[in-house]
Structures are given as structure tokens and as C-alpha cells.
Amino acid sequence: MRKGWLICVEGLDKSGKTTQSRLLVEALVNMGFEAVYTSEPSSGEIGRFIKRYVLHRRRRLPATVEALLFAADRVDHIEREVKPMLDEGKIVVLDRYLYSSLAYQGAAGLDLKWIMEINKMAPKPDLAIYLDVPVEVIMMRIQKRQRRSVMESLETQLKVREIYLKLVKEGYLLLIDGNRSIEEVSQDIRRIAVEALRLKRE
Ligand code: TMP
């Protein structure tokens, strides 16, 4: 059994998950926990390759290639960063995890079972949060952005949200209404995380 705790925060592009993941880490640290923030695609070599050659190019790569690259980056990230921190008993807050592969590469037409299969080595998180924000709000935020990624079309975001909601229904993810003020959302996430941590300790 691992000593630490794995929490992941999922959502559409510009849904506020990076802000919320960082706020959660800050709150947990203030409460005396050893908590760390990390994200996927990772800052390792494969993650950097993905940011450059998958996300920021004109056309998308074949979905299978994308899925395999994200899965490879995940193994690298887990082995290099996540597992050592969990072994030290830390709370690791992951800004995107395997559910991003299910949602985004699933939206690109791949079979969810196959995506799960190639991500089998990814440890199950103790808490997996999905920040739900309507696609119209997301598209307004995306349009203000200078450097857009290949995932940011309306069609992709609609399909991605559909899969996230399916994962919520199936019990993989816990939905939090992300279409509120930063403070309201962060309070909710903090409360849920602290409650889950307390239950685990009992
Ligand atoms: P972000 O830096 O805003 O989180 O963006 C990362 C992008 O990478 C986002 O559009 C979703 C995409 N992505 C996938 O398609 N599959 C994955 O497994 C991961 C981790 C990210």
C-alpha cells in the first residue's frame, strides 16, 4: 500500500483546473500537509515533446499516436516524479491525469477500453475531481488566447465534455461546478479533499 495520496483535477481547456490545483496545494500546505503540484503533459522529455509536436502544430497527429505519446509520458512522469513523492508520504495533486487521455483521445474517436488498457500502469487516484464549465464559457476564454492548441476547437471541447460527464456518471470522477467564483470553487474542492483524507485515516 502506498503511503502518500494522489488527487487529480480534470477539466476542459481553460476550465480553471491549474488555478484550482495550485490553490488546493497551498491550502493543504497551510494545514500542515506535505502537498505538491505537478501536471501532465509532464515537464520531462516526452512531455516537452508533446507540447511542441502534438499540441502546438497546425494539424493533429493520428489519435493513436497521440494516445501512445500521452501514455508514455504518463509512465515516465509516474516513475520519475509521482511514485517517489508518494513513497515519501506526500499528497500529489495532479493537474490532468489519465482521464484527460480518455476524454481527449476518446473524443478523437479511440475506444475508451483501449485507452484504459495502455494506461493500465497508472495508479488509481484516491480522489479524482472534474471541474465542469459549460463549453460556451470555455470557448469565450479560449478565443482570448494568443497561442491555441490543436484541442481547442468547439467540436473537440463538446465531445471532451461529453466523455468527462460519462466518466462522472460511471463513478470515475467527482463533478464540481467550476462555473462559479475562484473562491467558491476552491472552498468546495478543499472541503472534499479534507473530508476524503479524514475518511482514509479513520
Ligand atoms: P493544459 O496545459 O491546458 O492542461 O493543456 C494540455 C492539453 O493536452 C489539453 O488540451 C488536453 C491535452 N491532453 C490530452 O489530449 N491527453 C492527455 O492525456 C493529456 C494529459 C492532455
Short mmCIF file of C-alpha atoms and ligand atoms in Angstrom, two decimals:
data_model
loop_
_atom_site.label_atom_id
_atom_site.label_comp_id
_atom_site.label_asym_id
_atom_site.label_seq_id
_atom_site.Cartn_x
_atom_site.Cartn_y
_atom_site.Cartn_z
CA MET A 1 0.00 0.00 0.00
CA ARG A 2 1.33 3.43 -0.88
CA LYS A 3 1.96 5.94 1.86
CA GLY A 4 1.01 9.13 0.05
CA TRP A 5 -2.12 10.40 -1.60
CA LEU A 6 -2.96 11.00 -5.22
CA ILE A 7 -5.51 13.64 -6.17
CA CYS A 8 -6.19 14.63 -9.76
CA VAL A 9 -8.06 17.59 -11.16
CA GLU A 10 -9.58 17.31 -14.63
CA GLY A 11 -11.50 19.65 -16.89
CA LEU A 12 -11.70 21.28 -20.30
CA ASP A 13 -9.04 23.70 -21.52
CA LYS A 14 -9.27 26.99 -19.56
CA SER A 15 -11.66 25.47 -17.01
CA GLY A 16 -9.57 26.81 -14.13
CA LYS A 17 -8.04 23.49 -13.13
CA THR A 18 -4.45 24.78 -12.90
CA THR A 19 -5.51 27.64 -10.62
CA GLN A 20 -7.61 25.27 -8.53
CA SER A 21 -4.90 22.58 -8.30
CA ARG A 22 -2.41 25.19 -7.09
CA LEU A 23 -4.87 26.64 -4.58
CA LEU A 24 -5.55 23.16 -3.22
CA VAL A 25 -1.83 22.53 -2.73
CA GLU A 26 -1.46 25.89 -0.99
CA ALA A 27 -4.39 25.15 1.33
CA LEU A 28 -3.12 21.67 2.19
CA VAL A 29 0.39 23.02 2.90
CA ASN A 30 -1.14 25.69 5.16
CA MET A 31 -2.93 22.91 7.04
CA GLY A 32 0.41 21.20 7.66
CA PHE A 33 0.31 18.53 4.94
CA GLU A 34 3.20 17.91 2.59
CA ALA A 35 1.49 18.55 -0.72
CA VAL A 36 2.97 19.09 -4.17
CA TYR A 37 1.63 20.25 -7.53
CA THR A 38 2.50 18.53 -10.78
CA SER A 39 0.90 18.39 -14.22
CA GLU A 40 0.53 16.39 -17.43
CA PRO A 41 1.83 16.57 -20.08
CA SER A 42 4.84 16.48 -17.74
CA SER A 43 7.93 18.67 -17.79
CA GLY A 44 10.04 15.66 -18.77
CA GLU A 45 11.43 14.94 -22.22
CA ILE A 46 8.33 13.19 -23.57
CA GLY A 47 6.04 15.82 -22.08
CA ARG A 48 8.06 18.59 -23.71
CA PHE A 49 7.96 16.73 -27.00
CA ILE A 50 4.15 16.53 -26.74
CA LYS A 51 3.77 20.25 -26.01
CA ARG A 52 5.88 21.10 -29.04
CA TYR A 53 4.99 18.48 -31.62
CA VAL A 54 1.46 17.41 -30.66
CA LEU A 55 -0.34 20.38 -29.12
CA HIS A 56 1.18 23.32 -30.93
CA ARG A 57 1.19 22.37 -34.57
CA ARG A 58 -1.29 23.10 -37.33
CA ARG A 59 -2.85 19.69 -37.75
CA ARG A 60 -3.48 16.90 -35.28
CA LEU A 61 -1.44 13.72 -35.35
CA PRO A 62 -3.30 10.41 -35.72
CA ALA A 63 -5.25 9.86 -32.49
CA THR A 64 -3.47 6.55 -31.81
CA VAL A 65 -0.08 8.27 -31.92
CA GLU A 66 -1.33 10.99 -29.55
CA ALA A 67 -2.71 8.42 -27.11
CA LEU A 68 0.52 6.40 -27.08
CA LEU A 69 2.62 9.52 -26.53
CA PHE A 70 0.47 10.72 -23.63
CA ALA A 71 0.56 7.22 -22.10
CA ALA A 72 4.37 7.08 -22.48
CA ASP A 73 4.72 10.49 -20.84
CA ARG A 74 2.49 9.27 -18.02
CA VAL A 75 4.69 6.25 -17.29
CA ASP A 76 7.76 8.49 -17.35
CA HIS A 77 6.09 11.06 -15.07
CA ILE A 78 4.87 8.45 -12.60
CA GLU A 79 8.20 6.65 -12.36
CA ARG A 80 10.32 9.78 -12.25
CA GLU A 81 8.24 12.11 -10.07
CA VAL A 82 4.92 10.81 -8.78
CA LYS A 83 5.88 7.45 -7.24
CA PRO A 84 8.93 8.78 -5.36
CA MET A 85 6.75 11.54 -3.84
CA LEU A 86 4.01 9.06 -2.89
CA ASP A 87 6.65 6.81 -1.31
CA GLU A 88 7.74 9.76 0.81
CA GLY A 89 4.13 10.07 2.02
CA LYS A 90 3.32 13.28 0.13
CA ILE A 91 -0.01 14.38 -1.27
CA VAL A 92 0.46 14.71 -5.01
CA VAL A 93 -2.02 16.98 -6.79
CA LEU A 94 -2.04 16.19 -10.48
CA ASP A 95 -3.30 18.81 -12.94
CA ARG A 96 -4.63 16.34 -15.57
CA TYR A 97 -4.15 12.60 -15.50
CA LEU A 98 -5.35 9.52 -17.38
CA TYR A 99 -8.95 10.81 -17.59
CA SER A 100 -7.61 13.51 -19.93
CA SER A 101 -6.49 10.74 -22.27
CA LEU A 102 -9.90 9.07 -22.03
CA ALA A 103 -11.70 12.36 -22.69
CA TYR A 104 -9.47 13.94 -25.37
CA GLN A 105 -8.22 10.91 -27.26
CA GLY A 106 -11.66 9.32 -26.78
CA ALA A 107 -13.15 12.46 -28.35
CA ALA A 108 -10.80 11.89 -31.28
CA GLY A 109 -12.55 8.58 -31.87
CA LEU A 110 -10.50 5.99 -29.97
CA ASP A 111 -12.02 3.17 -27.99
CA LEU A 112 -12.07 4.04 -24.27
CA LYS A 113 -11.25 0.45 -23.32
CA TRP A 114 -8.07 0.54 -25.39
CA ILE A 115 -7.06 3.88 -23.84
CA MET A 116 -7.59 2.33 -20.40
CA GLU A 117 -5.53 -0.67 -21.45
CA ILE A 118 -2.48 1.38 -22.50
CA ASN A 119 -2.77 3.38 -19.26
CA LYS A 120 -3.02 0.33 -17.03
CA MET A 121 0.18 1.14 -15.19
CA ALA A 122 -1.17 4.47 -13.94
CA PRO A 123 -2.10 4.09 -10.25
CA LYS A 124 -5.73 4.79 -9.44
CA PRO A 125 -6.10 8.20 -7.79
CA ASP A 126 -7.55 8.47 -4.27
CA LEU A 127 -9.67 11.39 -5.40
CA ALA A 128 -10.46 12.42 -8.98
CA ILE A 129 -12.21 15.74 -9.48
CA TYR A 130 -13.81 17.04 -12.67
CA LEU A 131 -14.36 20.79 -12.84
CA ASP A 132 -17.40 21.32 -15.00
CA VAL A 133 -17.66 24.54 -17.01
CA PRO A 134 -20.12 25.00 -19.92
CA VAL A 135 -18.49 24.85 -23.36
CA GLU A 136 -19.79 28.35 -24.31
CA VAL A 137 -17.84 29.82 -21.38
CA ILE A 138 -14.75 27.80 -22.32
CA MET A 139 -14.89 28.97 -25.96
CA MET A 140 -15.06 32.62 -24.87
CA ARG A 141 -11.94 32.15 -22.75
CA ILE A 142 -10.13 30.23 -25.50
CA GLN A 143 -10.85 32.95 -28.07
CA LYS A 144 -8.92 35.47 -25.97
CA ARG A 145 -5.84 33.29 -26.06
CA GLN A 146 -2.89 34.04 -28.38
CA ARG A 147 -1.34 30.59 -28.67
CA ARG A 148 -4.04 27.99 -29.20
CA SER A 149 -3.62 24.25 -29.10
CA VAL A 150 -4.99 21.67 -31.55
CA MET A 151 -7.52 20.54 -28.92
CA GLU A 152 -9.29 23.88 -28.63
CA SER A 153 -11.98 23.66 -31.32
CA LEU A 154 -15.65 23.81 -30.35
CA GLU A 155 -16.25 20.34 -31.74
CA THR A 156 -13.45 18.80 -29.67
CA GLN A 157 -14.46 20.60 -26.46
CA LEU A 158 -18.09 19.43 -26.84
CA LYS A 159 -17.04 15.80 -27.26
CA VAL A 160 -14.48 16.01 -24.46
CA ARG A 161 -17.12 17.32 -22.06
CA GLU A 162 -19.50 14.54 -23.07
CA ILE A 163 -16.90 11.90 -22.15
CA TYR A 164 -16.00 13.61 -18.87
CA LEU A 165 -19.71 13.60 -17.94
CA LYS A 166 -19.93 9.92 -18.83
CA LEU A 167 -16.95 9.24 -16.54
CA VAL A 168 -18.74 11.17 -13.78
CA LYS A 169 -21.85 9.01 -14.27
CA GLU A 170 -19.77 5.84 -14.10
CA GLY A 171 -18.21 6.96 -10.83
CA TYR A 172 -14.64 7.57 -12.02
CA LEU A 173 -14.80 11.33 -11.44
CA LEU A 174 -16.45 13.60 -8.92
CA LEU A 175 -18.14 16.62 -10.52
CA ILE A 176 -17.64 20.08 -9.09
CA ASP A 177 -19.41 23.08 -10.62
CA GLY A 178 -16.50 25.12 -11.95
CA ASN A 179 -18.67 27.94 -13.30
CA ARG A 180 -18.50 30.00 -10.09
CA SER A 181 -16.01 32.36 -8.49
CA ILE A 182 -12.47 31.03 -7.92
CA GLU A 183 -13.04 31.27 -4.16
CA GLU A 184 -16.32 29.32 -4.18
CA VAL A 185 -14.85 26.54 -6.29
CA SER A 186 -11.67 26.31 -4.22
CA GLN A 187 -13.64 26.13 -0.97
CA ASP A 188 -15.60 23.18 -2.34
CA ILE A 189 -12.51 21.34 -3.55
CA ARG A 190 -10.73 21.93 -0.24
CA ARG A 191 -13.69 20.64 1.75
CA ILE A 192 -13.99 17.49 -0.35
CA ALA A 193 -10.25 16.77 -0.23
CA VAL A 194 -10.02 17.25 3.54
CA GLU A 195 -13.07 15.07 4.10
CA ALA A 196 -11.65 12.32 1.87
CA LEU A 197 -8.30 12.50 3.69
CA ARG A 198 -10.05 12.27 7.05
CA LEU A 199 -12.09 9.23 5.96
CA LYS A 200 -8.96 7.48 4.71
CA ARG A 201 -7.21 8.00 8.05
CA GLU A 202 -10.09 6.55 10.08
P1 TMP B 1 -3.33 22.25 -20.41
O1 TMP B 1 -1.88 22.65 -20.29
O2 TMP B 1 -4.24 23.39 -20.57
O3 TMP B 1 -3.76 21.28 -19.39
O4 TMP B 1 -3.40 21.54 -21.85
C1 TMP B 1 -2.90 20.32 -22.17
C2 TMP B 1 -3.61 19.83 -23.41
O5 TMP B 1 -3.25 18.47 -23.62
C3 TMP B 1 -5.13 19.87 -23.30
O6 TMP B 1 -5.68 20.38 -24.50
C4 TMP B 1 -5.52 18.43 -23.17
C5 TMP B 1 -4.40 17.68 -23.81
N1 TMP B 1 -4.19 16.34 -23.25
C6 TMP B 1 -4.63 15.23 -23.97
O7 TMP B 1 -5.18 15.36 -25.06
N2 TMP B 1 -4.44 13.99 -23.44
C7 TMP B 1 -3.81 13.78 -22.24
O8 TMP B 1 -3.66 12.63 -21.79
C8 TMP B 1 -3.35 14.95 -21.51
C9 TMP B 1 -2.67 14.76 -20.18
C10 TMP B 1 -3.57 16.20 -22.06
#
